[in-house]
Short mmCIF file of C-alpha atoms in Angstrom, two decimals:
data_model
loop_
_atom_site.label_atom_id
_atom_site.label_comp_id
_atom_site.label_asym_id
_atom_site.label_seq_id
_atom_site.Cartn_x
_atom_site.Cartn_y
_atom_site.Cartn_z
CA UNK A 1 -14.61 -43.92 -22.65
CA UNK A 2 -14.02 -41.58 -25.55
CA UNK A 3 -17.19 -39.68 -24.79
CA UNK A 4 -16.14 -39.34 -21.14
CA UNK A 5 -12.75 -37.91 -22.12
CA UNK A 6 -14.39 -35.57 -24.57
CA UNK A 7 -16.82 -34.38 -21.93
CA UNK A 8 -13.93 -33.85 -19.52
CA UNK A 9 -11.99 -31.81 -22.07
CA UNK A 10 -15.06 -29.76 -22.89
CA UNK A 11 -15.61 -29.19 -19.19
CA UNK A 12 -12.03 -28.02 -18.61
CA UNK A 13 -12.22 -25.85 -21.69
CA UNK A 14 -15.45 -24.33 -20.49
CA UNK A 15 -13.90 -23.48 -17.13
CA UNK A 16 -10.92 -21.83 -18.81
CA UNK A 17 -13.15 -19.82 -21.14
CA UNK A 18 -15.34 -18.77 -18.21
CA UNK A 19 -12.26 -17.75 -16.26
CA UNK A 20 -10.95 -15.73 -19.20
CA UNK A 21 -14.31 -13.99 -19.57
CA UNK A 22 -14.40 -13.10 -15.87
CA UNK A 23 -10.83 -11.86 -15.97
CA UNK A 24 -11.32 -9.68 -19.03
CA UNK A 25 -14.66 -8.25 -17.91
CA UNK A 26 -14.20 -7.73 -14.17
CA UNK A 27 -10.48 -7.56 -13.39
CA UNK A 28 -10.49 -3.85 -12.53
CA UNK A 29 -13.34 -4.45 -10.09
CA UNK A 30 -11.30 -7.20 -8.43
CA UNK A 31 -8.11 -5.14 -8.18
CA UNK A 32 -9.49 -1.69 -7.40
CA UNK A 33 -12.23 -1.08 -4.83
CA UNK A 34 -12.98 2.66 -4.71
CA UNK A 35 -16.07 2.09 -2.53
CA UNK A 36 -16.24 -0.45 0.26
CA UNK A 37 -19.41 -2.59 0.33
CA UNK A 38 -22.27 -0.79 2.05
CA UNK A 39 -20.63 2.65 1.86
CA UNK A 40 -20.88 5.58 -0.53
CA UNK A 41 -17.98 7.23 -2.35
CA UNK A 42 -18.30 10.34 -0.20
CA UNK A 43 -16.23 10.50 2.97
CA UNK A 44 -18.28 9.55 6.06
CA UNK A 45 -15.39 10.58 8.29
CA UNK A 46 -12.68 13.23 8.01
CA UNK A 47 -9.58 14.01 10.08
CA UNK A 48 -11.56 16.79 11.74
CA UNK A 49 -13.95 14.18 13.15
CA UNK A 50 -10.92 12.63 14.84
CA UNK A 51 -9.74 16.05 16.07
CA UNK A 52 -6.70 15.94 13.79
CA UNK A 53 -5.09 19.01 12.23
CA UNK A 54 -5.07 18.66 8.44
CA UNK A 55 -5.28 20.41 5.11
CA UNK A 56 -7.05 19.44 1.90
CA UNK A 57 -4.60 19.10 -0.97
CA UNK A 58 -5.62 19.11 -4.63
CA UNK A 59 -3.14 17.72 -7.15
CA UNK A 60 -3.03 17.21 -10.90
CA UNK A 61 -1.33 14.10 -12.26
CA UNK A 62 0.91 14.27 -15.32
CA UNK A 63 -1.99 13.20 -17.55
CA UNK A 64 -4.32 15.89 -16.20
CA UNK A 65 -6.42 13.92 -13.69
CA UNK A 66 -7.48 15.95 -10.63
CA UNK A 67 -6.62 14.20 -7.35
CA UNK A 68 -7.58 14.78 -3.73
CA UNK A 69 -5.37 14.19 -0.71
CA UNK A 70 -5.11 15.00 2.98
CA UNK A 71 -1.97 16.22 4.68
CA UNK A 72 -2.48 15.34 8.34
CA UNK A 73 -0.15 17.31 10.58
CA UNK A 74 1.46 16.34 13.83
CA UNK A 75 -0.05 18.39 16.67
CA UNK A 76 1.59 18.88 20.09
CA UNK A 77 -1.25 17.17 21.95
CA UNK A 78 -0.77 13.93 19.97
CA UNK A 79 1.90 12.97 22.50
CA UNK A 80 -0.62 12.81 25.32
CA UNK A 81 -3.38 10.74 23.70
CA UNK A 82 -4.05 7.74 25.93
CA UNK A 83 -7.36 6.24 24.80
CA UNK A 84 -7.79 3.76 21.94
CA UNK A 85 -7.43 5.40 18.51
CA UNK A 86 -7.76 4.52 14.86
CA UNK A 87 -4.56 3.77 12.98
CA UNK A 88 -3.74 7.24 11.74
CA UNK A 89 -4.08 8.81 15.16
CA UNK A 90 -2.01 6.05 16.70
CA UNK A 91 0.59 6.55 13.97
CA UNK A 92 0.89 10.25 14.81
CA UNK A 93 1.15 9.45 18.51
CA UNK A 94 3.64 6.58 18.26
CA UNK A 95 5.84 7.82 15.43
CA UNK A 96 5.52 11.61 15.83
CA UNK A 97 5.06 12.04 12.09
CA UNK A 98 2.94 13.81 9.54
CA UNK A 99 0.81 11.60 7.28
CA UNK A 100 0.06 12.30 3.63
CA UNK A 101 -2.97 10.35 2.41
CA UNK A 102 -3.78 10.15 -1.29
CA UNK A 103 -6.99 9.06 -2.94
CA UNK A 104 -6.05 7.36 -6.20
CA UNK A 105 -7.93 8.35 -9.35
CA UNK A 106 -11.48 7.04 -9.14
CA UNK A 107 -11.31 6.92 -5.33
CA UNK A 108 -12.85 9.39 -2.90
CA UNK A 109 -13.04 12.88 -4.38
CA UNK A 110 -10.44 12.21 -7.08
CA UNK A 111 -11.48 12.18 -10.72
CA UNK A 112 -10.82 9.51 -13.31
CA UNK A 113 -10.79 5.72 -13.35
CA UNK A 114 -8.14 3.50 -11.71
CA UNK A 115 -5.47 1.70 -13.73
CA UNK A 116 -1.88 0.70 -13.05
CA UNK A 117 -0.45 3.32 -15.36
CA UNK A 118 -2.73 6.01 -13.95
CA UNK A 119 -2.18 5.22 -10.27
CA UNK A 120 1.58 5.18 -10.84
CA UNK A 121 1.24 8.75 -12.12
CA UNK A 122 -0.96 9.67 -9.14
CA UNK A 123 1.65 8.47 -6.65
CA UNK A 124 4.34 10.44 -8.47
CA UNK A 125 2.21 13.58 -8.39
CA UNK A 126 1.80 13.18 -4.64
CA UNK A 127 5.53 12.75 -4.09
CA UNK A 128 6.30 15.73 -6.32
CA UNK A 129 3.98 17.79 -4.14
CA UNK A 130 5.69 16.66 -0.96
CA UNK A 131 9.24 17.42 -2.08
CA UNK A 132 8.16 20.98 -2.95
CA UNK A 133 6.74 21.69 0.50
CA UNK A 134 8.73 24.00 2.76
CA UNK A 135 7.11 22.89 6.04
CA UNK A 136 8.58 19.36 6.09
CA UNK A 137 12.02 17.82 6.03
CA UNK A 138 12.00 16.42 2.50
CA UNK A 139 15.07 14.30 3.18
CA UNK A 140 13.03 12.13 5.56
CA UNK A 141 10.13 10.98 3.39
CA UNK A 142 9.27 7.33 4.02
CA UNK A 143 6.77 5.46 1.84
CA UNK A 144 4.44 3.08 3.67
CA UNK A 145 2.40 0.63 1.59
CA UNK A 146 -0.13 -1.99 2.59
CA UNK A 147 -1.64 -4.52 0.14
CA UNK A 148 -2.14 -2.75 -3.21
CA UNK A 149 -0.46 0.30 -1.68
CA UNK A 150 2.68 -1.79 -1.25
CA UNK A 151 2.79 -2.42 -4.99
CA UNK A 152 2.22 1.28 -5.69
CA UNK A 153 4.78 2.32 -3.10
CA UNK A 154 7.46 -0.07 -4.33
CA UNK A 155 7.25 1.35 -7.86
CA UNK A 156 7.35 4.90 -6.48
CA UNK A 157 10.42 4.23 -4.33
CA UNK A 158 12.23 2.43 -7.17
CA UNK A 159 11.57 5.36 -9.48
CA UNK A 160 12.69 8.01 -6.96
CA UNK A 161 15.92 6.91 -5.27
CA UNK A 162 16.89 10.52 -4.50
CA UNK A 163 13.50 11.63 -3.13
CA UNK A 164 12.47 8.77 -0.81
CA UNK A 165 14.53 7.70 2.21
CA UNK A 166 12.98 4.28 2.91
CA UNK A 167 10.13 1.87 2.17
CA UNK A 168 7.79 -0.01 4.53
CA UNK A 169 5.62 -2.82 3.13
CA UNK A 170 2.83 -4.62 4.95
CA UNK A 171 0.87 -7.65 3.69
CA UNK A 172 1.72 -6.95 0.07
CA UNK A 173 1.34 -9.44 -2.79
CA UNK A 174 4.04 -10.56 -5.21
CA UNK A 175 1.84 -9.67 -8.18
CA UNK A 176 -1.77 -9.50 -9.27
CA UNK A 177 -0.90 -12.39 -11.58
CA UNK A 178 -0.25 -14.57 -8.53
CA UNK A 179 -3.28 -13.19 -6.70
CA UNK A 180 -5.53 -14.25 -9.59
CA UNK A 181 -4.83 -17.85 -8.64
CA UNK A 182 -5.60 -17.07 -5.00
CA UNK A 183 -8.95 -15.45 -5.74
CA UNK A 184 -9.87 -17.90 -8.52
CA UNK A 185 -7.93 -21.11 -7.75
CA UNK A 186 -8.78 -22.82 -11.05
CA UNK A 187 -6.83 -20.06 -12.84
CA UNK A 188 -3.52 -20.66 -11.04
CA UNK A 189 -2.33 -23.04 -13.77
CA UNK A 190 -2.92 -20.41 -16.43
CA UNK A 191 -2.00 -17.13 -14.67
CA UNK A 192 0.91 -16.48 -12.35
CA UNK A 193 4.32 -14.99 -11.78
CA UNK A 194 6.17 -15.84 -8.57
CA UNK A 195 7.43 -19.34 -9.32
CA UNK A 196 4.01 -21.02 -9.55
CA UNK A 197 3.54 -24.00 -11.89
CA UNK A 198 1.73 -24.13 -15.19
CA UNK A 199 1.97 -22.64 -18.70
CA UNK A 200 0.63 -19.19 -17.70
CA UNK A 201 -0.92 -18.66 -21.10
CA UNK A 202 -3.41 -16.08 -19.79
CA UNK A 203 -0.92 -13.62 -18.26
CA UNK A 204 -1.34 -11.32 -21.24
CA UNK A 205 -4.98 -10.71 -20.29
CA UNK A 206 -4.09 -9.01 -16.98
CA UNK A 207 -4.14 -5.25 -17.52
CA UNK A 208 -2.82 -4.32 -14.06
CA UNK A 209 -0.20 -6.94 -13.19
CA UNK A 210 1.44 -4.88 -10.38
CA UNK A 211 4.44 -7.23 -10.33
CA UNK A 212 6.05 -6.17 -7.06
CA UNK A 213 8.32 -9.22 -7.16
CA UNK A 214 10.00 -7.80 -10.28
CA UNK A 215 10.36 -4.28 -8.89
CA UNK A 216 11.47 -4.79 -5.30
CA UNK A 217 14.87 -6.12 -6.30
CA UNK A 218 15.60 -2.75 -7.88
CA UNK A 219 14.88 -0.74 -4.71
CA UNK A 220 18.14 0.54 -3.23
CA UNK A 221 16.72 2.27 -0.14
CA UNK A 222 16.21 0.48 3.22
CA UNK A 223 13.11 -1.75 3.30
CA UNK A 224 11.04 -3.00 6.24
CA UNK A 225 8.56 -5.81 5.53
CA UNK A 226 5.75 -6.45 8.05
CA UNK A 227 3.85 -9.72 7.64
CA UNK A 228 0.63 -10.79 9.38
CA UNK A 229 0.74 -14.58 9.48
CA UNK A 230 -3.05 -14.89 9.65
CA UNK A 231 -3.58 -12.80 6.50
CA UNK A 232 -6.79 -14.13 4.96
CA UNK A 233 -6.41 -12.26 1.65
CA UNK A 234 -2.73 -12.28 0.65
CA UNK A 235 -0.88 -15.51 1.52
CA UNK A 236 2.01 -14.71 3.90
CA UNK A 237 4.27 -16.62 1.53
CA UNK A 238 4.04 -13.63 -0.80
CA UNK A 239 5.80 -11.46 1.77
CA UNK A 240 8.45 -14.12 2.25
CA UNK A 241 9.14 -14.17 -1.48
CA UNK A 242 9.31 -10.38 -1.62
CA UNK A 243 11.82 -10.34 1.23
CA UNK A 244 13.95 -13.02 -0.41
CA UNK A 245 14.02 -11.10 -3.68
CA UNK A 246 14.83 -7.79 -1.98
CA UNK A 247 17.44 -9.16 0.44
CA UNK A 248 19.33 -10.85 -2.39
CA UNK A 249 20.29 -7.40 -3.72
CA UNK A 250 19.76 -5.06 -0.78
CA UNK A 251 21.49 -5.61 2.57
CA UNK A 252 19.27 -2.99 4.25
CA UNK A 253 16.20 -5.22 4.43
CA UNK A 254 14.33 -6.36 7.56
CA UNK A 255 11.48 -8.87 7.79
CA UNK A 256 9.21 -9.05 10.85
CA UNK A 257 6.28 -11.44 11.37
CA UNK A 258 3.21 -10.92 13.56
CA UNK A 259 1.66 -14.33 14.40
CA UNK A 260 -1.92 -13.11 14.93
CA UNK A 261 -1.99 -10.35 12.32
CA UNK A 262 -4.65 -10.49 9.59
CA UNK A 263 -4.72 -8.53 6.36
CA UNK A 264 -6.36 -5.42 7.76
CA UNK A 265 -5.54 -5.54 11.46
CA UNK A 266 -1.83 -6.37 11.78
CA UNK A 267 -1.29 -2.92 13.26
CA UNK A 268 -3.81 -3.81 16.00
CA UNK A 269 -2.79 -7.43 16.52
CA UNK A 270 0.87 -6.47 16.67
CA UNK A 271 0.31 -4.06 19.55
CA UNK A 272 3.31 -2.19 20.93
CA UNK A 273 5.71 -4.49 19.11
CA UNK A 274 4.30 -3.38 15.77
CA UNK A 275 4.91 0.31 16.45
CA UNK A 276 8.24 -0.31 18.16
CA UNK A 277 9.43 -2.19 15.07
CA UNK A 278 8.59 0.75 12.82
CA UNK A 279 10.00 3.28 15.27
CA UNK A 280 13.34 1.46 15.43
CA UNK A 281 13.46 1.23 11.64
CA UNK A 282 12.80 4.96 11.30
CA UNK A 283 15.37 5.88 13.94
CA UNK A 284 17.93 3.90 11.99
CA UNK A 285 17.05 5.06 8.48
CA UNK A 286 15.81 8.64 8.99
CA UNK A 287 17.28 9.72 12.36
CA UNK A 288 16.30 12.98 13.98
CA UNK A 289 18.57 15.88 13.05
CA UNK A 290 19.39 17.10 16.53
CA UNK A 291 21.93 19.66 15.37
CA UNK A 292 19.44 21.48 13.17
CA UNK A 293 17.71 24.60 14.42
CA UNK A 294 14.62 23.89 12.34
CA UNK A 295 11.45 22.85 14.18
CA UNK A 296 10.62 20.41 11.40
CA UNK A 297 13.83 18.39 11.80
CA UNK A 298 12.66 16.52 14.90
CA UNK A 299 9.74 14.72 13.25
CA UNK A 300 9.39 11.72 10.98
CA UNK A 301 7.71 12.52 7.71
CA UNK A 302 5.75 9.65 6.24
CA UNK A 303 4.04 9.59 2.89
CA UNK A 304 1.29 7.04 3.42
CA UNK A 305 1.15 5.42 -0.02
CA UNK A 306 -1.32 2.59 0.34
CA UNK A 307 -4.48 4.58 0.87
CA UNK A 308 -7.29 3.23 -1.28
CA UNK A 309 -9.70 5.98 -0.23
CA UNK A 310 -9.74 7.75 3.09
CA UNK A 311 -12.24 5.48 4.85
CA UNK A 312 -9.95 2.52 4.36
CA UNK A 313 -7.05 4.51 5.72
CA UNK A 314 -8.68 5.62 8.93
CA UNK A 315 -10.85 2.63 9.75
CA UNK A 316 -10.23 -0.26 7.38
CA UNK A 317 -6.59 -0.27 6.25
CA UNK A 318 -6.00 -2.00 2.91
#
C-alpha cells in the first residue's frame, strides 16, 4: 500500500514538474503565434489583392522596436459591394469605417520578439499615431479586440480614457493564467485566476498573464462584448465573467451571444445580426456628426487592435 501511494505521489509530482518545464520553456509559443501553421512570415495577401485602398505605416514603439501596420481606407465603392467578402472588406462595407491593422512585434514585417510588456507598447504606439492623423475624426476611435487582441485592446482602452471612445471585445479570455488550464487541463489546479479552484502555486511562472479580468473593471468607456457560444478555444464562460466584472462598475456594457459562433468565425456565423449589433453600438457611442462640414465626420473610425499578423486579420481572425 505504501509503495502504491509513493508511486502515486511520484507520478503526480512528475506531471507537475513536466507541466512546469513545458510552461517555462514554451509559454511564448503557446501565447503568441506570429506564423500560422503551413504559412511563412511574409504576407501572402495584401489589401491591394482585395482591391482595398490602403497605406503602409511604419511606427517605432517607445522602446525602439520598428513596427509595421496598414491603414485601410474607406472607399466610395465599398457601399456597393454585393458578393461575399473577407472580414475586413465586409467591415468597411457594413460599418463605413477605416481600419487600422497593426502587426505586433515579431509578427509580419515588424521587428522584435513578442511579450506582454512589448505588445502593450506597440498598441500604444499605434494609438499615438492615430490621434496625430489629420485625415480622421480622432474623437471616434473605437478599439476592437478578438482573442489575444481583446486583452491588448482592454489594456489600451483602460490606459487611454481620453483617446478612445469605446471598446468591442470578441471571444476574449479572462487571463492566460486561466487559459493554461484549458490548454493543459492537469495544470488548472496549479495555475489560474478567474475564480478557479486550487492553490495556484505556479502563477509566478507565467510571463505574459494578460489578466483581462483585472483590467476590464477599470475601463470607463462603453463596452460591447460579442460571444460565440461554440468557441472551441476560449470557453464562452470567460466572456460571461468579463461581462459580469465590467458591468459591475460600468453601466455602458452590452453582452450579445451568437449560438453558432466559433472562435474564428463568429463574424460569419452571426450574419447580419452580428454587423447590426456592432452598427447599433457605434451609432450610440460614436454617432455621426451631421452638423460638421468635414468629410471625415460621417465615418466610423475603428482601430482594429486584435490583429496577430495581417493574414489572420483578413482570412483567419484571431
